[in-house]
Amino acid sequence: MEHPLSNPAERAASYYQASSNPFQHRPPLQEQLQADVAIIGGGISGCSAALHLAQRGYKVVQIEARQFGFGASGRSGGQLIFGLACSNDTIKQQLGKEAAQAIFAMSLEALDLTRQLIQAHQIQCDLQSGVAIAALKNRHVRDLKAYQQELTEEYGYDHLQWIEGVELPSYIQSKRYQALLLDSRSGHLHPLNYTLGLADAAQRHGVLQFENTPALSITPHSKIKIATPEGAITADSVLLGTNAYIEHLGEPLQSYIMPVGTYILATEPLDSELAQSLLPQHNAIFDSQFVVDYFRLSADNRLLFGGGVSYSRLPPRDLAATMRQRMLTVFPQLAKVKTEFCWGGYVAITQNRAPHFGRLAPNIYFTQGYSGHGMALTGLAGKLVAEAISGQAERFDLFANIKHRRFWGGKYLKTPALVAAMGWYRMRDWL
Ligand SMILES: Cc1cc2nc3c(=O)[nH]c(=O)nc-3n(C[C@H](O)[C@H](O)[C@H](O)COP(=O)(O)OP(=O)(O)OC[C@H]3O[C@@H](n4cnc5c(N)ncnc54)[C@H](O)[C@@H]3O)c2cc1C
């Protein structure tokens, strides 16, 4: 059965699938199982939680409706980025300065944790250091400088490097940008291979895993019962790590997130000199527009160029040509280079762009709403869930204390309402 969010871009083959490491697919669940913890979802959130719980001695069963890495984790731009998708002020206004500082520090911990997981479990996923935010306009330059100052003065983070003028071509060969704000603690990787590597690590630690096994319902009691098409799980605790790709379980989580389409084009492998000239330090870049362009080189020297969000759930008509046009605006020197892949996926955005973690009942946890900024934070989210289930919930609760509003319009009207609201912000990119 097709996923409810399915569209041609979302079904298209990706460069990541074409270059994925061998992975032994898991069978569907066809029995009744008992577990300490049941994990729903085979993305980074679910795999990290499963791994951290198994390392703490819990009996864990993990189910994935489709295949491991089917959701955003296997389609992503792969950028591991410091901070959250929302401003630090969003957190500070709600929870105060100390909590905002603690949450920012955890966003850095998430970067370090990703590196540790890759190293500890020998995951082959082309990890590289360095992500830069690019400024196109004077107002972006002002905003980024203010951001750098805020991080240094209020959050004690002074690793960021400001790059402009004659230095710029040593980092990016594009006339589109005036300056870069570079963080070498951030990085990028092959997101599908990272996800599959985490799934394998969890399995090696004893997690029982099943694919093509959607959770159809969750019945809360002191023991929770999860029904699947051909089996069932009874567990003491449950994590829903389903994010934008949630299916069957619906409300009450869905009304807090909006699935927003974003797309990536992969060129053919570039001549190594050409690749080196585009991004000489092999940093990943995302720019300061409301409709962000993001790009990086793959391990085999393709340019992976992402952007072009759609709030209507339909990809732009002639997606590959649209993405190519965006790419050529940044790198006109790629005019003769062929496009080999173009695919899409959904990010789950929240109203305030802060991540949405919490509990539906004392023993039913959820993590969602990373708002396009989840590659690193998902790994930490899984660890925080493992801590909380083990009785140390303070760090999970810091995130869970962030307040969220539902999207106006319910299941059927919220998308048109958002499309209208976002039109204004898109216009600002042209000014
Ligand atoms: C194109 C794209 C580019 C992105 N680029 C970046 C980036 O560069 N940097 C960044 O930080 N973030 C990026 N993101 C966001 C990031 O990828 C996500 O925040 C992150 O991967 C979310 O991971 P997750 O494990 O929570 O969810 P997912 O990876 O979406 O996993 C959820 C899984 O749950 C499964 N599921 C759903 N319902 C059920 C059910 N009922 N039963 C069983 N299983 C179920 C789904 O099939 C899915 O596999 C991007 C996302 C996309 C789509």
mmCIF file of C-alpha atoms and ligand atoms in Angstrom, residues 3 16 39-47 63-81 187-188 191 195 210 212-218 226-228 240-250 260-264 284 286 294 296 306-307 343-348 367-379 381, ligand 1:
data_model
loop_
_atom_site.group_PDB
_atom_site.id
_atom_site.type_symbol
_atom_site.label_atom_id
_atom_site.label_comp_id
_atom_site.label_asym_id
_atom_site.label_seq_id
_atom_site.Cartn_x
_atom_site.Cartn_y
_atom_site.Cartn_z
ATOM 1 C CA HIS A 3 2.266 5.797 1.954
ATOM 2 C CA TYR A 16 21.507 7.128 -1.268
ATOM 3 C CA ILE A 39 10.060 1.243 19.412
ATOM 4 C CA ILE A 40 7.884 2.336 16.510
ATOM 5 C CA GLY A 41 9.870 3.707 13.557
ATOM 6 C CA GLY A 42 13.097 2.724 11.836
ATOM 7 C CA GLY A 43 14.683 6.161 11.388
ATOM 8 C CA ILE A 44 17.575 7.591 13.404
ATOM 9 C CA SER A 45 15.345 8.449 16.391
ATOM 10 C CA GLY A 46 14.039 4.896 16.660
ATOM 11 C CA CYS A 47 17.391 3.197 15.983
ATOM 12 C CA ILE A 63 9.070 -2.208 14.213
ATOM 13 C CA GLU A 64 9.186 -0.228 10.975
ATOM 14 C CA ALA A 65 6.117 0.168 8.761
ATOM 15 C CA ARG A 66 8.211 -0.003 5.574
ATOM 16 C CA GLN A 67 12.002 -0.426 5.505
ATOM 17 C CA PHE A 68 14.689 0.938 7.830
ATOM 18 C CA GLY A 69 15.635 4.394 6.530
ATOM 19 C CA PHE A 70 12.426 4.717 4.473
ATOM 20 C CA GLY A 71 11.548 8.070 6.097
ATOM 21 C CA ALA A 72 13.468 11.332 6.301
ATOM 22 C CA SER A 73 16.556 9.668 7.795
ATOM 23 C CA GLY A 74 17.268 7.827 4.550
ATOM 24 C CA ARG A 75 16.529 10.768 2.227
ATOM 25 C CA SER A 76 18.035 13.713 4.052
ATOM 26 C CA GLY A 77 20.553 16.369 3.024
ATOM 27 C CA GLY A 78 22.773 14.686 5.607
ATOM 28 C CA GLN A 79 23.934 17.906 7.283
ATOM 29 C CA LEU A 80 24.673 17.589 11.009
ATOM 30 C CA ILE A 81 24.007 21.119 12.203
ATOM 31 C CA GLY A 187 29.451 17.992 9.555
ATOM 32 C CA HIS A 188 27.754 15.857 6.938
ATOM 33 C CA PRO A 191 22.235 9.567 5.947
ATOM 34 C CA THR A 195 20.684 4.943 9.680
ATOM 35 C CA PHE A 210 10.881 -6.131 12.013
ATOM 36 C CA ASN A 212 6.899 -4.068 6.785
ATOM 37 C CA THR A 213 5.259 -4.044 10.197
ATOM 38 C CA PRO A 214 3.130 -0.955 10.819
ATOM 39 C CA ALA A 215 1.802 -0.328 14.308
ATOM 40 C CA LEU A 216 -1.947 -0.165 13.692
ATOM 41 C CA SER A 217 -3.011 0.813 17.186
ATOM 42 C CA ILE A 218 -1.621 1.366 20.655
ATOM 43 C CA ILE A 226 0.621 -2.611 20.025
ATOM 44 C CA ALA A 227 -1.332 -4.280 17.245
ATOM 45 C CA THR A 228 0.356 -5.016 13.903
ATOM 46 C CA LEU A 240 6.847 6.708 18.711
ATOM 47 C CA GLY A 241 9.768 7.775 16.507
ATOM 48 C CA THR A 242 7.518 8.216 13.493
ATOM 49 C CA ASN A 243 7.922 11.961 12.756
ATOM 50 C CA ALA A 244 6.529 13.248 9.406
ATOM 51 C CA TYR A 245 6.034 9.697 8.073
ATOM 52 C CA ILE A 246 3.580 8.718 10.788
ATOM 53 C CA GLU A 247 0.857 6.436 9.485
ATOM 54 C CA HIS A 248 -2.140 4.691 11.099
ATOM 55 C CA LEU A 249 -1.508 6.267 14.520
ATOM 56 C CA GLY A 250 -2.653 9.758 13.493
ATOM 57 C CA VAL A 260 6.678 19.775 4.235
ATOM 58 C CA GLY A 261 8.247 18.436 1.028
ATOM 59 C CA THR A 262 11.906 19.182 0.240
ATOM 60 C CA TYR A 263 13.896 17.867 -2.724
ATOM 61 C CA ILE A 264 17.449 16.894 -3.611
ATOM 62 C CA ALA A 284 28.253 21.429 3.540
ATOM 63 C CA PHE A 286 22.903 25.953 3.638
ATOM 64 C CA TYR A 294 21.516 23.340 0.827
ATOM 65 C CA ARG A 296 27.495 19.429 -0.394
ATOM 66 C CA GLY A 306 18.685 20.388 -2.020
ATOM 67 C CA GLY A 307 15.950 22.923 -1.537
ATOM 68 C CA TRP A 343 14.131 12.704 -5.085
ATOM 69 C CA GLY A 344 12.162 14.182 -2.250
ATOM 70 C CA GLY A 345 11.088 13.634 1.302
ATOM 71 C CA TYR A 346 9.121 15.246 4.102
ATOM 72 C CA VAL A 347 10.354 17.165 7.093
ATOM 73 C CA ALA A 348 7.993 17.592 10.048
ATOM 74 C CA THR A 367 9.948 12.558 19.511
ATOM 75 C CA GLN A 368 9.009 14.534 16.404
ATOM 76 C CA GLY A 369 9.004 17.963 14.743
ATOM 77 C CA TYR A 370 12.738 18.493 14.189
ATOM 78 C CA SER A 371 11.702 21.025 11.519
ATOM 79 C CA GLY A 372 14.442 20.060 9.041
ATOM 80 C CA HIS A 373 17.184 20.066 11.659
ATOM 81 C CA GLY A 374 17.112 16.500 12.897
ATOM 82 C CA MET A 375 20.137 14.656 11.514
ATOM 83 C CA ALA A 376 22.160 15.081 14.712
ATOM 84 C CA LEU A 377 19.394 15.773 17.224
ATOM 85 C CA THR A 378 17.571 12.501 16.445
ATOM 86 C CA GLY A 379 20.591 10.553 17.722
ATOM 87 C CA ALA A 381 16.719 12.216 21.189
HETATM 88 C C1 LIG B 1 14.938 15.734 1.829
HETATM 89 C C2 LIG B 1 15.289 15.985 3.285
HETATM 90 C C3 LIG B 1 16.433 16.686 3.596
HETATM 91 C C4 LIG B 1 16.789 16.888 4.942
HETATM 92 N N1 LIG B 1 17.977 17.478 5.214
HETATM 93 C C5 LIG B 1 18.383 17.604 6.496
HETATM 94 C C6 LIG B 1 19.678 18.087 6.800
HETATM 95 O O1 LIG B 1 20.499 18.331 5.903
HETATM 96 N N2 LIG B 1 20.013 18.264 8.109
HETATM 97 C C7 LIG B 1 19.153 17.960 9.119
HETATM 98 O O2 LIG B 1 19.502 18.154 10.296
HETATM 99 N N3 LIG B 1 17.927 17.447 8.868
HETATM 100 C C8 LIG B 1 17.530 17.242 7.594
HETATM 101 N N4 LIG B 1 16.321 16.682 7.319
HETATM 102 C C9 LIG B 1 15.483 16.251 8.437
HETATM 103 C C10 LIG B 1 15.976 14.927 9.063
HETATM 104 O O3 LIG B 1 16.285 14.032 8.037
HETATM 105 C C11 LIG B 1 14.894 14.400 10.008
HETATM 106 O O4 LIG B 1 14.679 15.348 11.038
HETATM 107 C C12 LIG B 1 15.258 13.069 10.667
HETATM 108 O O5 LIG B 1 15.774 12.156 9.749
HETATM 109 C C13 LIG B 1 14.031 12.484 11.361
HETATM 110 O O6 LIG B 1 14.353 11.181 11.803
HETATM 111 P P1 LIG B 1 13.270 10.294 12.534
HETATM 112 O O7 LIG B 1 13.936 9.027 12.883
HETATM 113 O O8 LIG B 1 12.644 11.044 13.635
HETATM 114 O O9 LIG B 1 12.118 10.075 11.450
HETATM 115 P P2 LIG B 1 12.122 9.238 10.015
HETATM 116 O O10 LIG B 1 13.516 9.067 9.572
HETATM 117 O O11 LIG B 1 11.169 9.916 9.163
HETATM 118 O O12 LIG B 1 11.625 7.816 10.501
HETATM 119 C C14 LIG B 1 10.300 7.571 10.895
HETATM 120 C C15 LIG B 1 9.957 6.145 10.492
HETATM 121 O O13 LIG B 1 8.749 5.759 11.152
HETATM 122 C C16 LIG B 1 8.069 4.864 10.303
HETATM 123 N N5 LIG B 1 6.659 4.797 10.721
HETATM 124 C C17 LIG B 1 5.705 5.753 10.603
HETATM 125 N N6 LIG B 1 4.525 5.315 11.108
HETATM 126 C C18 LIG B 1 4.749 4.037 11.547
HETATM 127 C C19 LIG B 1 3.914 3.038 12.149
HETATM 128 N N7 LIG B 1 2.595 3.251 12.386
HETATM 129 N N8 LIG B 1 4.477 1.850 12.461
HETATM 130 C C20 LIG B 1 5.803 1.605 12.229
HETATM 131 N N9 LIG B 1 6.626 2.516 11.658
HETATM 132 C C21 LIG B 1 6.103 3.709 11.313
HETATM 133 C C22 LIG B 1 8.258 5.477 8.926
HETATM 134 O O14 LIG B 1 8.061 4.508 7.899
HETATM 135 C C23 LIG B 1 9.684 6.004 8.992
HETATM 136 O O15 LIG B 1 10.619 5.111 8.427
HETATM 137 C C24 LIG B 1 15.938 16.433 5.986
HETATM 138 C C25 LIG B 1 14.775 15.737 5.671
HETATM 139 C C26 LIG B 1 14.451 15.499 4.334
HETATM 140 C C27 LIG B 1 13.212 14.726 4.020
#
